[in-house]
Coordinates of C-alpha atoms and ligand atoms in Angstrom, one line a residue:
M1 CA 100.7 86.7 68.6
K2 CA 102.7 89.8 68.2
A3 CA 103.4 92.8 70.6
T4 CA 105.8 95.6 71.0
A5 CA 106.8 97.2 74.3
K6 CA 109.2 99.9 75.5
A7 CA 111.0 99.9 78.9
H8 CA 113.5 102.3 80.5
T9 CA 116.7 101.6 82.5
N10 CA 116.8 102.2 86.2
I11 CA 119.5 103.2 88.6
A12 CA 119.5 101.8 92.2
L13 CA 119.8 104.2 95.1
I14 CA 119.7 101.3 97.5
K15 CA 121.6 98.5 95.7
Y16 CA 120.6 94.9 95.0
W17 CA 123.8 93.1 95.8
G18 CA 123.6 89.3 96.2
K19 CA 121.3 86.4 95.4
R20 CA 119.9 83.8 97.8
N21 CA 118.8 81.7 94.8
E22 CA 120.7 81.9 91.6
E23 CA 118.2 80.0 89.5
L24 CA 115.1 82.0 90.4
I25 CA 117.1 85.2 90.9
L26 CA 116.0 85.8 94.4
P27 CA 117.9 88.6 96.2
T28 CA 119.4 88.7 99.7
N29 CA 118.2 92.3 100.2
S30 CA 115.4 94.6 99.0
S31 CA 116.5 97.5 96.8
L32 CA 115.2 100.8 95.6
S33 CA 115.7 102.6 92.2
I34 CA 114.6 105.4 90.0
T35 CA 113.6 104.8 86.4
L36 CA 115.4 107.0 83.8
D37 CA 113.7 108.5 80.8
G38 CA 116.9 109.0 78.7
F39 CA 117.7 105.3 78.2
Y40 CA 115.3 102.6 76.9
T41 CA 114.8 99.5 74.8
T42 CA 112.0 98.9 72.4
T43 CA 111.2 95.2 71.7
S44 CA 108.8 93.4 69.3
V45 CA 108.1 89.8 69.9
A46 CA 106.2 87.7 67.3
F47 CA 105.4 84.1 68.0
D48 CA 105.1 82.0 64.8
E49 CA 104.1 78.4 64.4
D50 CA 106.4 78.1 61.4
L51 CA 109.6 78.7 63.5
S52 CA 111.6 75.8 64.8
E53 CA 113.7 78.0 67.1
D54 CA 113.8 81.6 68.5
I55 CA 115.5 84.4 66.6
F56 CA 116.9 87.4 68.4
V57 CA 117.9 90.5 66.5
L58 CA 119.4 93.4 68.5
N59 CA 120.1 96.7 66.8
N60 CA 119.7 95.0 63.4
E61 CA 122.2 92.3 64.2
V62 CA 121.4 88.6 64.6
I63 CA 122.6 87.6 68.1
T64 CA 124.0 84.1 68.9
G65 CA 126.0 82.7 71.8
E66 CA 125.3 83.4 75.5
A67 CA 123.2 86.5 74.9
Y68 CA 120.9 84.5 72.6
R69 CA 120.6 81.6 75.1
R70 CA 119.7 84.0 77.9
V71 CA 116.9 85.5 75.8
S72 CA 115.7 82.0 74.6
R73 CA 115.7 80.6 78.2
F74 CA 113.6 83.6 79.3
L75 CA 111.2 83.2 76.4
H76 CA 110.8 79.6 77.5
L77 CA 109.6 80.8 80.9
I78 CA 107.0 82.9 79.2
R79 CA 105.9 80.0 77.0
E80 CA 105.6 77.8 80.0
T81 CA 103.5 80.4 81.8
A82 CA 101.2 80.5 78.8
G83 CA 101.1 76.8 78.3
K84 CA 102.6 77.1 74.8
Q85 CA 105.9 75.2 75.0
N86 CA 106.6 74.6 71.4
L87 CA 105.9 78.0 70.0
Y88 CA 109.0 80.0 69.0
A89 CA 109.4 83.7 68.5
R90 CA 111.2 86.4 66.4
V91 CA 112.5 89.0 68.8
N92 CA 113.5 92.4 67.4
S93 CA 115.1 94.8 70.0
V94 CA 116.4 98.3 69.6
N95 CA 118.5 99.7 72.4
E96 CA 118.5 103.5 73.0
V97 CA 120.9 102.9 75.9
P98 CA 124.0 104.6 74.6
T99 CA 126.9 102.4 75.6
A100 CA 128.6 105.7 76.0
A101 CA 126.5 106.4 79.0
G102 CA 127.9 103.4 80.7
F103 CA 124.6 101.8 81.5
A104 CA 124.0 98.1 81.3
S105 CA 121.0 97.5 79.0
S106 CA 119.9 94.3 80.6
A107 CA 117.3 96.1 82.9
S108 CA 115.4 97.9 80.0
G109 CA 116.1 94.9 77.7
F110 CA 114.5 92.2 79.9
A111 CA 111.7 94.5 81.0
A112 CA 110.7 95.2 77.4
L113 CA 111.1 91.6 76.4
A114 CA 108.9 90.4 79.3
A115 CA 106.2 92.9 78.5
A116 CA 106.1 92.3 74.8
G117 CA 106.5 88.5 75.1
T118 CA 103.7 88.0 77.7
R119 CA 101.3 90.4 75.8
A120 CA 102.0 88.5 72.5
L121 CA 100.9 85.3 74.1
G122 CA 97.8 86.9 75.4
L123 CA 98.7 86.7 79.1
D124 CA 96.8 89.3 81.1
L125 CA 99.2 90.2 84.0
T126 CA 99.3 92.8 86.7
H127 CA 102.5 94.9 86.9
E128 CA 103.5 92.8 89.9
D129 CA 103.1 89.5 88.0
L130 CA 105.1 91.0 85.2
S131 CA 107.8 92.2 87.6
R132 CA 108.1 88.7 89.0
I133 CA 108.6 87.2 85.6
T134 CA 111.0 89.9 84.5
R135 CA 113.1 89.3 87.6
Q136 CA 114.0 85.9 86.3
G137 CA 115.6 87.4 83.2
S138 CA 117.7 89.9 85.1
G139 CA 117.2 90.9 88.7
S140 CA 117.4 94.7 88.4
A141 CA 115.1 94.5 85.4
C142 CA 112.1 93.8 87.6
R143 CA 112.2 97.4 88.8
S144 CA 112.0 98.7 85.2
I145 CA 108.4 97.7 84.9
Y146 CA 107.4 100.8 86.7
G147 CA 108.3 104.5 86.3
G148 CA 109.3 106.9 89.1
F149 CA 110.6 105.5 92.4
V150 CA 110.5 101.8 92.7
E151 CA 111.1 99.3 95.4
W152 CA 112.0 95.6 94.8
N153 CA 110.7 93.7 97.9
M154 CA 113.1 90.7 98.3
G155 CA 110.3 88.4 99.6
E156 CA 110.7 85.4 101.8
R157 CA 109.2 82.5 100.0
E158 CA 111.6 79.9 98.5
D159 CA 109.6 79.8 95.2
G160 CA 110.0 83.6 94.7
T161 CA 106.2 84.2 94.5
D162 CA 106.6 87.2 96.8
S163 CA 109.7 88.8 95.3
Q164 CA 108.7 91.6 92.9
A165 CA 108.9 95.4 92.6
I166 CA 106.2 98.0 93.4
Q167 CA 106.0 101.6 92.6
I168 CA 106.4 103.9 95.6
Q169 CA 106.1 107.3 93.8
T170 CA 105.3 108.1 90.1
E171 CA 107.7 110.0 87.8
N172 CA 105.7 113.1 88.4
H173 CA 106.3 113.2 92.2
W174 CA 109.6 115.0 92.1
D175 CA 112.1 116.2 89.4
V176 CA 115.4 114.7 90.4
R177 CA 118.0 114.4 87.6
V178 CA 120.8 111.9 86.9
A179 CA 124.1 112.6 85.0
A180 CA 125.7 109.4 83.7
V181 CA 129.5 110.0 83.7
E182 CA 131.4 107.7 81.3
L183 CA 135.1 107.2 81.8
N184 CA 137.9 106.1 79.6
S185 CA 138.7 102.7 80.9
K186 CA 140.0 99.4 79.5
M187 CA 140.0 97.2 82.5
K188 CA 138.5 93.7 82.3
K189 CA 135.0 93.8 83.7
I190 CA 133.7 91.5 86.4
S191 CA 130.0 91.0 85.7
S192 CA 127.5 91.9 88.4
R193 CA 126.5 88.2 88.5
A194 CA 130.1 87.1 89.2
G195 CA 130.9 90.0 91.5
M196 CA 127.9 89.5 93.8
K197 CA 128.4 85.7 93.9
R198 CA 132.0 86.1 95.1
T199 CA 130.9 88.7 97.6
V200 CA 128.1 86.7 99.1
E201 CA 130.3 83.6 99.4
T202 CA 133.5 85.2 100.7
S203 CA 133.2 88.8 101.8
A204 CA 134.1 89.5 105.5
F205 CA 131.9 92.6 105.2
Y206 CA 128.8 91.0 103.7
S207 CA 126.8 90.6 106.9
G208 CA 127.4 94.3 107.8
W209 CA 126.0 95.2 104.4
L210 CA 122.9 93.2 104.9
D211 CA 122.4 94.5 108.4
S212 CA 122.5 98.1 107.2
I213 CA 119.8 97.8 104.5
P214 CA 116.5 98.0 106.5
N215 CA 117.5 101.4 107.9
D216 CA 118.8 102.7 104.6
L217 CA 115.5 101.8 103.0
K218 CA 113.5 103.4 105.8
E219 CA 115.5 106.6 105.6
I220 CA 115.4 107.0 101.9
K221 CA 111.7 106.4 101.7
V222 CA 111.2 109.3 104.2
G223 CA 113.5 111.4 102.1
I224 CA 111.6 110.6 98.9
A225 CA 108.1 111.2 100.5
T226 CA 109.3 114.6 101.9
K227 CA 111.4 115.5 98.8
D228 CA 114.4 115.9 101.0
F229 CA 117.2 115.9 98.4
E230 CA 120.1 116.0 100.9
K231 CA 118.7 113.0 102.8
V232 CA 118.0 110.9 99.7
G233 CA 121.5 111.8 98.2
A234 CA 123.4 111.1 101.4
V235 CA 121.7 107.7 102.0
A236 CA 122.2 106.7 98.4
E237 CA 125.8 107.7 98.3
A238 CA 126.6 105.9 101.6
N239 CA 124.7 102.8 100.5
C240 CA 126.8 102.7 97.3
L241 CA 130.0 103.0 99.3
K242 CA 129.0 100.1 101.5
M243 CA 128.2 97.9 98.5
H244 CA 131.6 98.6 97.0
A245 CA 133.3 98.0 100.4
T246 CA 132.0 94.4 100.3
T247 CA 134.1 93.8 97.2
L248 CA 137.2 94.8 99.1
G249 CA 136.4 92.2 101.8
A250 CA 135.9 89.4 99.3
A251 CA 138.4 86.6 98.6
P252 CA 140.1 87.3 96.3
P253 CA 139.4 91.0 96.8
F254 CA 138.4 93.2 93.9
T255 CA 137.0 96.6 93.1
Y256 CA 135.1 98.2 90.2
W257 CA 136.7 101.5 90.7
H258 CA 139.4 103.1 88.6
D259 CA 141.5 106.1 89.6
S260 CA 139.2 108.2 87.4
T261 CA 136.1 106.8 89.3
M262 CA 137.6 108.3 92.5
R263 CA 138.3 111.6 90.8
V264 CA 134.6 111.9 89.9
M265 CA 133.6 110.9 93.5
Q266 CA 135.9 113.6 94.9
T267 CA 134.6 116.2 92.5
V268 CA 131.0 115.5 93.6
Q269 CA 132.0 115.9 97.2
E270 CA 133.8 119.2 96.4
M271 CA 130.6 120.4 94.6
R272 CA 128.8 120.0 97.9
E273 CA 131.4 122.0 99.7
K274 CA 130.8 124.7 97.2
G275 CA 127.1 124.6 97.9
I276 CA 125.8 122.5 94.9
P277 CA 123.9 119.6 96.2
A278 CA 125.1 116.6 94.2
Y279 CA 125.6 112.9 95.2
F280 CA 127.1 109.9 93.4
T281 CA 126.2 106.3 93.0
I282 CA 128.1 103.5 91.1
D283 CA 127.0 100.1 89.8
A284 CA 129.2 97.1 88.9
G285 CA 131.6 99.1 86.8
P286 CA 133.8 102.2 86.9
N287 CA 131.3 104.7 85.6
V288 CA 129.6 107.1 88.0
K289 CA 126.0 108.4 88.1
V290 CA 125.5 111.8 89.8
L291 CA 122.2 112.9 91.3
Y292 CA 121.4 116.6 91.2
L293 CA 118.4 119.0 91.0
P294 CA 117.3 120.7 87.8
E295 CA 118.3 124.2 89.0
N296 CA 122.0 123.1 89.1
E297 CA 122.0 121.2 85.8
E298 CA 124.3 123.6 83.9
Q299 CA 126.9 123.8 86.6
V300 CA 126.9 120.1 87.3
E301 CA 127.3 119.2 83.7
K302 CA 130.2 121.6 83.2
I303 CA 132.1 120.6 86.2
L304 CA 131.7 116.9 85.3
K305 CA 132.8 117.4 81.7
D306 CA 135.9 119.2 82.8
I307 CA 137.2 116.2 84.8
P308 CA 140.2 114.6 83.1
D309 CA 139.3 111.1 81.8
V310 CA 135.6 111.9 81.5
Q311 CA 134.6 110.8 78.0
N312 CA 130.9 111.5 78.1
V313 CA 128.2 113.0 80.3
T314 CA 124.6 112.1 79.6
L315 CA 121.7 113.8 81.4
S316 CA 118.4 112.2 82.3
K317 CA 115.2 112.9 84.0
I318 CA 113.0 110.4 85.9
G319 CA 111.1 108.2 83.4
P320 CA 108.0 106.2 83.0
G321 CA 107.3 102.5 83.3
V322 CA 106.7 99.9 80.5
T323 CA 104.4 101.1 77.7
Y324 CA 103.0 99.1 74.8
L325 CA 103.2 100.4 71.2
Ligands
PMV401 O1 120.5 92.7 87.7 P1 121.9 92.8 87.5 O2 122.6 91.4 87.4 O3 122.3 93.7 86.4 O4 122.6 93.4 88.8 C1 122.5 94.7 89.2 C2 123.5 95.1 90.3 C3 123.7 96.6 90.6 O5 123.5 97.3 89.4 C4 125.1 96.8 91.0 C5 122.8 97.1 91.6 C6 121.3 97.3 91.3 O6 120.5 97.2 92.2 O7 121.0 97.6 90.1

């Protein structure tokens, strides 16, 4: 009744931005990501008949409060699926997602927890089954089950049984790199959960965002299949800008950007003017991720590190899906 799994973070090129069902975590649009090899979580789950509640240890620290409840609620879903409602677990997680890189660890965290938890209870699941369960821990985590290029199909059914990710290309298809640019910032964060909820409910631009998704997905898939970096980068950057535009149309309006976020965005656009193909994308926070090709790595890293207010630049290749240790 014990298993250990490792899962990597992912970065969306076509963003998931909005839920149609908060409880089941069903999205309002399909999304597409790449899995990153530099950032991962390793999690052991041991179910034990002698335990009267779950225990969650993260980076050698016993976790309580909301983070604990989220993990315990998710374990409950796994227990129900296995028909073992009263069996509690000891969860030990180690995050290799440097907070300095500005990545949320929920994607790799829930993917590793789902993989280890289901394996520990002897559930024999396909990757699609596992992705569907993982989705209910954290939406974007359902894409981290797979390596390479991954699409989360939003599905149509109300019970969520057709909302899961699939792999569209493996990590060996194409060597695209990502630089995670962390900025000095002390602004209060609006969580992705709260940000997307406000946007879905109030943004004047939300329907425009949704209307633009099918074509963005179609275009980026052509770009990935033909390894057309300019196309993939341009579609991803424009999709990110549209997502962030929806927050400006919300009531009350908000933005995740800082002045330094815009400085990085402008620097990336200037790189292109100088002939270095590089494109940015940004999640629900001020930090920027920059897509580039391996032959430009040195230059891209240097230019990004020289921007005022940049605290850290972490480079990553495309990474694999969930593995069991
Ligand atoms: O799954 P969450 O709640 O961490 O939301 C992720 C939202 C974005 O990172 C902004 C976009 C995405 O698709 O990952």
